[in-house]
Short mmCIF file of C-alpha atoms and ligand atoms in Angstrom, two decimals:
data_model
loop_
_atom_site.label_atom_id
_atom_site.label_comp_id
_atom_site.label_asym_id
_atom_site.label_seq_id
_atom_site.Cartn_x
_atom_site.Cartn_y
_atom_site.Cartn_z
CA MET A 24 58.45 -38.11 -4.98
CA SER A 25 55.72 -38.72 -2.48
CA PHE A 26 51.86 -39.09 -2.87
CA THR A 27 48.75 -38.05 -1.11
CA ALA A 28 45.39 -39.35 -1.32
CA PRO A 29 43.65 -37.93 -4.48
CA LYS A 30 41.76 -34.57 -4.15
CA GLY A 31 38.38 -35.19 -2.91
CA SER A 32 39.16 -38.51 -1.15
CA TYR A 33 40.68 -39.37 2.20
CA ASP A 34 41.93 -42.22 4.27
CA ILE A 35 39.78 -43.44 7.10
CA LEU A 36 42.50 -44.38 9.73
CA PRO A 37 42.33 -46.09 13.20
CA PRO A 38 40.76 -45.18 15.53
CA ASP A 39 38.20 -43.46 13.42
CA SER A 40 37.91 -46.49 11.13
CA SER A 41 36.31 -48.46 14.00
CA THR A 42 33.62 -45.70 14.22
CA PHE A 43 33.10 -45.81 10.45
CA LEU A 44 32.57 -49.49 10.64
CA ALA A 45 30.08 -49.26 13.59
CA VAL A 46 28.19 -46.60 11.67
CA ARG A 47 27.95 -48.45 8.65
CA ASP A 48 26.73 -51.41 10.67
CA ALA A 49 24.12 -49.32 12.61
CA LEU A 50 22.74 -47.70 9.55
CA SER A 51 22.03 -51.01 7.91
CA ARG A 52 20.89 -52.76 11.04
CA PRO A 53 17.15 -51.83 10.95
CA ALA A 54 16.83 -52.76 7.27
CA ARG A 55 18.49 -56.26 8.19
CA LEU A 56 15.87 -56.52 10.97
CA ALA A 57 13.21 -55.99 8.37
CA GLY A 58 14.15 -58.67 6.00
CA TYR A 59 16.51 -56.86 3.57
CA GLU A 60 19.15 -59.07 2.20
CA TYR A 61 22.79 -57.98 1.32
CA ILE A 62 23.60 -57.28 -2.41
CA GLU A 63 26.92 -56.37 -3.81
CA THR A 64 27.21 -55.07 -7.38
CA PRO A 65 30.15 -53.99 -9.35
CA ILE A 66 31.83 -50.56 -8.50
CA PHE A 67 31.83 -49.98 -12.32
CA GLU A 68 28.86 -50.33 -14.72
CA ASP A 69 28.34 -49.61 -18.40
CA THR A 70 28.14 -45.86 -18.76
CA GLY A 71 24.70 -46.22 -20.45
CA LEU A 72 23.22 -47.42 -17.42
CA PHE A 73 23.64 -44.31 -15.48
CA ALA A 74 23.01 -42.09 -18.47
CA ARG A 75 19.60 -43.73 -19.02
CA GLY A 76 18.72 -44.57 -15.21
CA VAL A 77 19.87 -41.57 -13.24
CA GLY A 78 19.26 -39.23 -16.22
CA GLU A 79 21.32 -37.40 -18.96
CA SER A 80 20.09 -33.96 -17.57
CA THR A 81 21.27 -34.47 -13.96
CA GLU A 82 24.51 -32.83 -12.88
CA VAL A 83 25.61 -36.26 -11.59
CA VAL A 84 25.56 -37.66 -15.10
CA SER A 85 26.44 -34.63 -17.22
CA LYS A 86 29.29 -33.29 -15.07
CA GLU A 87 30.28 -35.68 -12.28
CA MET A 88 30.80 -39.18 -13.59
CA TYR A 89 34.25 -40.88 -13.47
CA THR A 90 33.94 -42.30 -17.20
CA PHE A 91 36.70 -44.30 -18.95
CA ASP A 92 37.16 -46.71 -21.81
CA ASP A 93 38.53 -50.20 -20.74
CA LYS A 94 41.05 -51.98 -22.92
CA GLY A 95 38.29 -53.59 -24.75
CA GLY A 96 36.89 -50.27 -25.67
CA ARG A 97 33.85 -50.56 -23.45
CA SER A 98 32.74 -47.20 -21.92
CA LEU A 99 32.53 -47.83 -18.19
CA THR A 100 31.61 -45.50 -15.21
CA LEU A 101 32.48 -45.66 -11.52
CA ARG A 102 29.15 -45.78 -9.87
CA PRO A 103 28.11 -42.42 -8.79
CA GLU A 104 25.18 -44.00 -6.81
CA GLY A 105 23.74 -47.55 -6.05
CA THR A 106 20.20 -47.69 -7.23
CA ALA A 107 20.84 -47.95 -10.83
CA GLY A 108 23.15 -51.01 -10.31
CA VAL A 109 20.93 -52.71 -7.88
CA MET A 110 17.94 -52.32 -10.29
CA ARG A 111 20.12 -53.76 -13.19
CA ALA A 112 21.08 -56.79 -11.14
CA VAL A 113 17.38 -57.31 -10.08
CA ILE A 114 16.46 -57.29 -13.87
CA GLU A 115 19.39 -59.22 -15.01
CA HIS A 116 18.86 -62.14 -12.47
CA LYS A 117 15.02 -61.91 -12.65
CA LEU A 118 14.81 -61.41 -8.80
CA TYR A 119 11.40 -60.15 -9.33
CA ALA A 120 10.18 -63.59 -10.40
CA GLY A 121 10.49 -64.64 -6.62
CA GLN A 122 8.78 -63.19 -3.62
CA LEU A 123 7.83 -59.48 -3.83
CA PRO A 124 9.01 -57.02 -2.63
CA VAL A 125 12.59 -57.85 -3.30
CA LYS A 126 14.24 -56.29 -0.31
CA LEU A 127 18.04 -55.51 -0.70
CA TRP A 128 20.59 -53.45 1.12
CA TYR A 129 24.03 -52.59 0.27
CA ALA A 130 27.03 -50.51 1.52
CA GLY A 131 30.16 -49.29 -0.40
CA PRO A 132 31.88 -46.47 -2.19
CA ASN A 133 30.43 -44.29 -4.80
CA PHE A 134 32.33 -41.71 -7.05
CA ARG A 135 31.17 -38.09 -8.24
CA TYR A 136 33.56 -35.54 -9.68
CA GLU A 137 32.36 -32.76 -7.48
CA ARG A 138 33.91 -29.52 -6.06
CA PRO A 139 35.33 -30.93 -2.67
CA GLN A 140 34.52 -29.33 0.54
CA ALA A 141 33.59 -30.30 4.11
CA GLY A 142 31.12 -33.17 3.73
CA ARG A 143 31.39 -33.30 -0.12
CA TYR A 144 33.97 -35.85 -1.38
CA ARG A 145 34.69 -37.32 -4.78
CA HIS A 146 34.87 -40.85 -3.10
CA PHE A 147 32.18 -41.21 -0.49
CA THR A 148 30.49 -44.23 1.11
CA GLN A 149 26.65 -45.05 1.18
CA VAL A 150 24.48 -47.54 3.09
CA GLY A 151 21.56 -48.21 0.95
CA ALA A 152 18.33 -50.16 0.88
CA GLU A 153 15.89 -50.92 -2.00
CA ALA A 154 12.53 -52.43 -2.06
CA VAL A 155 11.31 -53.50 -5.41
CA GLY A 156 8.15 -54.82 -6.99
CA VAL A 157 5.56 -53.50 -4.73
CA ASP A 158 3.61 -50.28 -4.83
CA ASP A 159 2.20 -50.17 -1.28
CA PRO A 160 2.33 -46.72 0.62
CA MET A 161 2.93 -48.62 3.80
CA LEU A 162 6.09 -50.16 2.08
CA ASP A 163 7.13 -46.48 1.61
CA ALA A 164 6.69 -45.76 5.21
CA GLU A 165 8.65 -48.72 6.13
CA VAL A 166 11.45 -47.79 4.03
CA VAL A 167 11.55 -44.17 5.42
CA ALA A 168 11.24 -45.48 8.99
CA LEU A 169 14.15 -47.76 8.57
CA ALA A 170 16.46 -44.87 7.75
CA TRP A 171 14.99 -42.81 10.51
CA ASP A 172 15.64 -45.70 12.99
CA GLY A 173 19.09 -46.10 11.79
CA TYR A 174 20.02 -42.53 12.82
CA ARG A 175 18.09 -42.66 16.05
CA THR A 176 19.67 -45.73 17.30
CA LEU A 177 23.21 -44.09 16.40
CA GLY A 178 21.99 -41.41 18.96
CA LEU A 179 21.63 -38.64 16.49
CA ARG A 180 19.10 -36.05 17.39
CA GLY A 181 19.57 -33.04 15.39
CA PHE A 182 18.11 -34.29 12.02
CA ARG A 183 15.00 -33.64 10.23
CA LEU A 184 12.99 -35.49 7.68
CA LEU A 185 11.84 -33.64 4.63
CA LEU A 186 9.03 -35.26 2.82
CA THR A 187 7.00 -34.65 -0.47
CA SER A 188 5.30 -36.18 -3.42
CA LEU A 189 6.46 -35.68 -6.95
CA GLY A 190 3.51 -37.16 -8.61
CA ASP A 191 3.63 -39.55 -11.55
CA GLU A 192 3.37 -39.45 -15.27
CA THR A 193 -0.24 -38.57 -15.09
CA CYS A 194 0.00 -35.49 -12.88
CA ARG A 195 3.54 -34.23 -13.27
CA PRO A 196 3.48 -33.10 -16.96
CA PRO A 197 0.56 -30.57 -16.46
CA TYR A 198 1.97 -29.47 -13.23
CA ARG A 199 5.28 -28.87 -14.94
CA ALA A 200 3.71 -26.95 -17.61
CA LEU A 201 1.85 -24.76 -15.08
CA LEU A 202 5.14 -24.03 -13.09
CA GLN A 203 6.88 -23.07 -16.25
CA SER A 204 4.16 -20.57 -17.26
CA PHE A 205 4.46 -19.13 -13.67
CA LEU A 206 8.24 -18.93 -13.88
CA SER A 207 8.07 -17.39 -17.41
CA ASN A 208 6.45 -14.26 -15.83
CA LEU A 209 9.31 -13.79 -13.46
CA ASP A 210 12.34 -11.58 -13.67
CA LEU A 211 15.09 -14.25 -14.11
CA ASP A 212 18.52 -14.34 -15.54
CA ALA A 213 19.16 -16.26 -18.85
CA ASP A 214 20.78 -19.28 -16.97
CA THR A 215 17.80 -19.56 -14.69
CA ARG A 216 15.32 -19.25 -17.70
CA ARG A 217 17.15 -21.99 -19.33
CA ARG A 218 17.01 -24.21 -16.23
CA ALA A 219 13.09 -23.45 -16.02
CA GLU A 220 12.77 -24.90 -19.54
CA ILE A 221 14.85 -28.01 -18.80
CA ASN A 222 13.96 -28.74 -15.16
CA PRO A 223 11.63 -26.13 -13.70
CA LEU A 224 11.39 -27.89 -10.44
CA ARG A 225 15.03 -27.14 -9.85
CA VAL A 226 14.21 -23.44 -9.97
CA LEU A 227 11.98 -23.78 -6.96
CA ASP A 228 14.97 -24.87 -4.94
CA ASP A 229 17.06 -21.82 -5.96
CA LYS A 230 18.66 -20.34 -2.66
CA ARG A 231 19.44 -16.88 -4.06
CA PRO A 232 17.17 -14.03 -2.23
CA GLN A 233 16.54 -12.31 -5.43
CA VAL A 234 14.95 -15.49 -6.95
CA ARG A 235 13.31 -16.73 -3.69
CA ALA A 236 11.47 -13.45 -3.41
CA GLN A 237 9.61 -14.06 -6.63
CA LEU A 238 8.77 -17.59 -5.82
CA ASP A 239 6.06 -16.92 -3.24
CA GLY A 240 2.87 -18.33 -4.59
CA ALA A 241 4.48 -20.59 -7.13
CA PRO A 242 2.43 -23.64 -7.83
CA VAL A 243 3.57 -26.80 -5.94
CA MET A 244 3.26 -30.40 -7.06
CA VAL A 245 1.40 -31.53 -3.78
CA ASP A 246 -1.54 -29.22 -4.65
CA HIS A 247 -1.79 -30.85 -8.19
CA LEU A 248 -1.35 -34.52 -7.51
CA CYS A 249 -3.84 -36.79 -9.44
CA SER A 250 -6.25 -38.71 -7.16
CA GLU A 251 -4.12 -41.92 -7.19
CA CYS A 252 -0.99 -40.00 -6.20
CA ALA A 253 -2.84 -38.02 -3.53
CA GLU A 254 -4.20 -41.12 -2.13
CA HIS A 255 -0.75 -42.94 -2.22
CA TYR A 256 0.80 -39.86 -0.43
CA ASP A 257 -2.01 -40.00 2.28
CA GLY A 258 -1.31 -43.60 2.76
CA VAL A 259 2.61 -42.89 3.34
CA ARG A 260 2.00 -40.27 5.92
CA THR A 261 -0.74 -42.32 7.70
CA GLY A 262 1.81 -45.13 8.02
CA LEU A 263 4.59 -42.76 9.25
CA ALA A 264 2.42 -41.24 11.82
CA ALA A 265 1.26 -44.75 13.05
CA ILE A 266 4.94 -45.48 14.13
CA GLY A 267 5.95 -42.16 15.57
CA VAL A 268 8.01 -40.85 12.58
CA GLU A 269 7.95 -37.00 12.33
CA TRP A 270 8.43 -35.20 8.93
CA GLU A 271 8.21 -31.76 7.57
CA GLU A 272 6.20 -31.20 4.41
CA THR A 273 8.58 -29.90 1.90
CA PRO A 274 6.97 -29.16 -1.44
CA GLN A 275 10.13 -27.49 -2.93
CA LEU A 276 12.28 -30.61 -2.17
CA VAL A 277 14.40 -31.45 -5.41
CA ARG A 278 16.57 -34.27 -5.59
CA GLY A 279 19.63 -34.52 -7.83
CA LEU A 280 18.54 -37.74 -9.76
CA ASP A 281 15.89 -38.00 -12.43
CA TYR A 282 14.26 -41.29 -11.39
CA TYR A 283 12.13 -40.17 -8.57
CA MET A 284 8.27 -39.96 -8.60
CA ARG A 285 5.75 -39.93 -5.91
CA THR A 286 7.20 -40.36 -2.50
CA THR A 287 10.55 -38.41 -2.16
CA PHE A 288 12.42 -37.59 1.05
CA GLU A 289 15.64 -36.29 2.39
CA PHE A 290 17.04 -36.34 5.79
CA VAL A 291 19.03 -33.15 6.72
CA HIS A 292 21.35 -32.27 9.74
CA SER A 293 21.72 -28.79 11.12
CA GLY A 294 25.26 -29.22 12.20
CA LEU A 295 26.88 -29.79 8.71
CA GLY A 296 26.74 -26.30 7.02
CA ALA A 297 26.08 -26.43 3.21
CA GLN A 298 26.14 -30.13 2.81
CA SER A 299 23.29 -30.75 5.11
CA ALA A 300 21.85 -33.91 3.48
CA ILE A 301 22.82 -36.84 5.40
CA GLY A 302 20.49 -39.18 3.36
CA GLY A 303 17.92 -39.38 0.89
CA GLY A 304 15.73 -41.56 -1.28
CA GLY A 305 12.28 -42.02 -2.93
CA ARG A 306 10.04 -44.07 -5.24
CA TYR A 307 11.40 -44.70 -8.67
CA ASP A 308 8.65 -46.70 -10.38
CA GLY A 309 9.91 -45.71 -13.84
CA LEU A 310 13.72 -46.72 -13.45
CA SER A 311 13.12 -50.50 -14.28
CA ALA A 312 11.48 -49.67 -17.67
CA ALA A 313 13.92 -46.87 -18.49
CA ILE A 314 16.94 -49.32 -18.34
CA GLY A 315 15.08 -51.91 -20.52
CA GLY A 316 13.40 -53.99 -17.59
CA PRO A 317 9.81 -54.87 -17.00
CA ASP A 318 7.48 -52.51 -15.35
CA LEU A 319 8.62 -52.71 -11.90
CA THR A 320 8.10 -50.27 -9.07
CA GLY A 321 10.74 -49.54 -6.30
CA ILE A 322 11.43 -47.41 -3.41
CA GLY A 323 14.65 -46.87 -1.33
CA TRP A 324 17.23 -44.65 0.11
CA ALA A 325 20.88 -44.21 0.49
CA LEU A 326 22.44 -42.63 3.54
CA GLY A 327 25.85 -40.96 3.56
CA VAL A 328 28.09 -42.59 5.97
CA ASP A 329 30.86 -39.74 5.80
CA ARG A 330 28.18 -37.15 6.60
CA THR A 331 26.51 -39.21 9.30
CA LEU A 332 30.09 -39.40 10.88
CA LEU A 333 30.43 -35.61 10.73
CA ALA A 334 26.85 -35.13 12.15
CA LEU A 335 27.63 -37.43 15.03
CA ARG A 336 30.78 -35.50 15.69
CA ALA A 337 28.81 -32.18 15.44
CA GLU A 338 26.45 -33.46 18.25
CA GLY A 339 29.21 -34.93 20.29
CA VAL A 340 27.68 -38.37 20.14
CA ALA A 341 30.31 -41.21 20.71
CA VAL A 342 29.58 -44.33 18.93
CA PRO A 343 30.61 -47.28 20.93
CA ALA A 344 33.09 -49.23 18.65
CA GLY A 345 34.28 -51.84 21.26
CA PRO A 346 38.01 -52.13 22.29
CA ARG A 347 40.43 -53.30 19.66
CA VAL A 348 41.67 -56.15 21.86
CA GLN A 349 40.88 -57.16 25.52
CA VAL A 350 44.13 -59.01 26.24
CA TYR A 351 47.64 -58.16 25.70
CA GLY A 352 50.64 -60.52 25.92
CA VAL A 353 53.89 -59.39 27.48
CA PRO A 354 56.72 -61.76 26.98
CA LEU A 355 59.97 -61.70 29.04
CA GLY A 356 62.39 -63.59 26.83
CA THR A 357 62.20 -65.70 23.74
CA THR A 358 60.95 -69.01 25.47
CA ALA A 359 58.09 -66.95 26.99
CA ALA A 360 57.52 -65.26 23.53
CA ALA A 361 56.95 -68.70 21.98
CA ARG A 362 54.54 -69.85 24.80
CA LEU A 363 52.59 -66.49 24.52
CA PHE A 364 52.40 -66.51 20.71
CA ALA A 365 50.43 -70.00 21.32
CA LEU A 366 48.42 -68.70 24.06
CA THR A 367 47.32 -65.69 22.24
CA ALA A 368 46.36 -67.96 19.34
CA ALA A 369 44.38 -70.04 21.71
CA LEU A 370 42.65 -66.96 23.18
CA ARG A 371 41.61 -65.77 19.85
CA ALA A 372 40.29 -69.19 18.98
CA ALA A 373 38.24 -69.00 22.13
CA GLY A 374 36.76 -65.69 20.80
CA VAL A 375 38.75 -63.24 22.97
CA PRO A 376 40.31 -60.45 20.99
CA ALA A 377 43.98 -60.65 21.83
CA ASP A 378 47.36 -59.30 20.64
CA MET A 379 50.95 -59.43 22.10
CA ALA A 380 54.23 -57.54 21.97
CA TYR A 381 56.35 -58.57 19.01
CA GLY A 382 60.06 -57.71 18.55
CA SER A 383 62.09 -57.84 21.85
CA ARG A 384 60.98 -54.55 23.39
CA GLY A 385 61.80 -55.31 27.08
CA LEU A 386 59.16 -55.08 29.84
CA LYS A 387 58.75 -51.35 29.87
CA GLY A 388 58.15 -50.96 26.10
CA ALA A 389 55.88 -53.94 26.12
CA MET A 390 53.82 -52.74 28.95
CA LYS A 391 53.45 -49.36 27.34
CA ALA A 392 52.05 -51.14 24.13
CA ALA A 393 49.73 -53.13 26.38
CA ASP A 394 48.44 -49.76 27.78
CA ARG A 395 47.99 -48.21 24.26
CA SER A 396 46.18 -51.26 22.84
CA GLY A 397 43.23 -50.51 25.09
CA ALA A 398 43.20 -54.11 26.41
CA ALA A 399 41.63 -54.65 29.88
CA TYR A 400 44.19 -57.39 30.85
CA ALA A 401 47.88 -58.01 30.15
CA VAL A 402 49.36 -61.49 30.45
CA VAL A 403 53.03 -61.02 31.47
CA LEU A 404 55.10 -64.32 31.14
CA GLY A 405 58.70 -64.84 32.05
CA ASP A 406 61.10 -67.80 32.52
CA ARG A 407 60.40 -68.02 36.24
CA ASP A 408 56.62 -68.06 35.72
CA ILE A 409 56.88 -70.86 33.03
CA GLU A 410 58.75 -72.96 35.71
CA ALA A 411 56.19 -72.44 38.20
CA GLY A 412 53.49 -73.14 35.45
CA THR A 413 51.77 -69.79 35.98
CA ALA A 414 51.45 -66.55 34.21
CA GLN A 415 50.81 -63.04 35.75
CA LEU A 416 47.57 -61.68 34.90
CA LYS A 417 47.45 -57.99 35.33
CA ASP A 418 44.34 -55.79 35.31
CA LEU A 419 45.40 -52.71 33.42
CA ARG A 420 42.91 -50.35 34.90
CA SER A 421 43.31 -51.11 38.67
CA GLY A 422 47.06 -52.30 38.23
CA ASP A 423 46.14 -55.46 40.35
CA GLN A 424 48.28 -58.51 39.43
CA VAL A 425 47.65 -62.10 40.24
CA ALA A 426 49.25 -65.29 39.33
CA VAL A 427 47.11 -67.75 37.43
CA PRO A 428 47.91 -71.34 36.53
CA LEU A 429 48.68 -71.52 32.84
CA ASP A 430 46.15 -74.29 32.27
CA ALA A 431 43.39 -72.15 33.78
CA LEU A 432 44.40 -68.92 32.14
CA ILE A 433 41.85 -68.79 29.30
CA ALA A 434 38.90 -69.89 31.38
CA THR A 435 39.99 -67.34 34.04
CA ILE A 436 40.25 -64.62 31.39
CA GLN A 437 36.88 -65.42 29.97
CA GLU A 438 35.27 -65.36 33.35
CA LYS A 439 36.63 -61.95 34.20
CA LEU A 440 35.55 -60.44 30.80
CA THR A 441 31.93 -61.51 31.29
P1 HAM B 5 21.72 -38.91 -3.19
O1 HAM B 5 20.77 -38.02 -2.39
O2 HAM B 5 22.37 -38.64 -4.33
O3 HAM B 5 20.82 -40.31 -3.30
O4 HAM B 5 22.72 -39.48 -2.22
C1 HAM B 5 22.47 -40.02 -0.70
C2 HAM B 5 23.38 -39.57 0.32
O5 HAM B 5 24.70 -39.74 -0.07
C3 HAM B 5 23.36 -38.03 0.33
O6 HAM B 5 22.23 -37.61 1.22
C4 HAM B 5 24.71 -37.85 1.04
O7 HAM B 5 24.54 -38.08 2.48
C5 HAM B 5 25.58 -38.89 0.43
N1 HAM B 5 26.47 -38.13 -0.49
C6 HAM B 5 26.06 -37.86 -1.82
N2 HAM B 5 27.03 -37.25 -2.60
C7 HAM B 5 28.00 -37.09 -1.58
C8 HAM B 5 29.32 -36.61 -1.72
N3 HAM B 5 29.83 -36.07 -2.87
N4 HAM B 5 30.22 -36.67 -0.55
C9 HAM B 5 29.55 -37.04 0.49
N5 HAM B 5 28.42 -37.66 0.72
C10 HAM B 5 27.68 -37.64 -0.44
C11 HAM B 5 21.41 -41.44 -4.01
O8 HAM B 5 22.48 -41.68 -4.23
C12 HAM B 5 20.13 -42.24 -4.41
N6 HAM B 5 20.67 -43.59 -4.95
C13 HAM B 5 19.36 -42.75 -3.12
C14 HAM B 5 18.23 -43.79 -3.32
C15 HAM B 5 18.17 -45.07 -3.24
N7 HAM B 5 17.06 -43.42 -3.94
C16 HAM B 5 16.39 -44.49 -4.04
N8 HAM B 5 17.08 -45.49 -3.73
#
């Protein structure tokens, strides 16, 4: 019997795994530079947190959750996203009692029982950022810009920022009623009619031509914002324009999670086919209260690491991940192996990434391993070298080889590597 990774999941193997780490690092870097601090929350939470936080009517909650009872009879769910857990932690530990906004970033796996396809997995990784407790449109602009910067610094160019405002509890209900009455006059199938009753905004995002054709002239939220929401949205756009972030007004933008209000956005990439969203987020001012917390505002995003990697590949952008090691030890015989073992440890202690050939492979096999390692230099050591108090330092690119006194080896290597 043999096993494979479960359907919808995959292994991230070397050398791609270094790119994965580099992308995760690059996507979170702008947030770290802007004062966001790292938070790590459990991979499972009480099922009720997602039901109430993300929303029972969403597909994520109603169809896609990995839910199980633990041995103590508690219903737990593998997190399908990170915002609800972060908000739960902010409330539980009263982080809002300190300086506001509470700025947090995180990275890790999420789980959704979706139909797997290219770019859509059941186990996927997000980098996220959340700013809680301040309702300032300039903060919205900061949050959006941090994601934009993350993609740009990775070298991505083929992405677009879709932006809209979903209004708030004052202006959304009357707009919803208006939209429902517009939809009720259309020629729609029974399923779509039902959807129009539960979540009419989702009908606006219907991709089928026969539905699309009828949606011309449908009322859109941005034309019906209350004055506070309109002013807030203007502030966000002014902030974004001031720092050169470009966006597309997308009034039909629909997100898959229920907690959004006001500023809402998505980053899409043209090289990915159907699963084009490489990241998304928005304001969630009602989330804290919905999960039993105080009245706290919040805005944030999550960027899909898996899809960002696919987008980079589609654009042919290489992410510099750095060499695995820079020096590789090639011992000739057991005495030399013991000396090189200690020398390799000393190189690492001096901050030089180093490895050596283990298991007596002979000169040829060990040199091949040195070449494969990607190292810039090999240190070749034999009994005769030990007697002479030297080692052979070989430049693996040029092939040049020089004898270096053993006691000057680390300093010589450090000098050559700078
Ligand atoms: P989301 O739009 O559900 O938002 O997910 C964010 C990103 O995660 C997506 O744009 C996509 O790149 C990636 N993603 C989602 N599902 C999958 C999947 N099945 N396979 C591969 N990648 C996937 C959220 O999760 C919100 N928590 C974002 C947020 C934070 N809003 C406010 N704060």
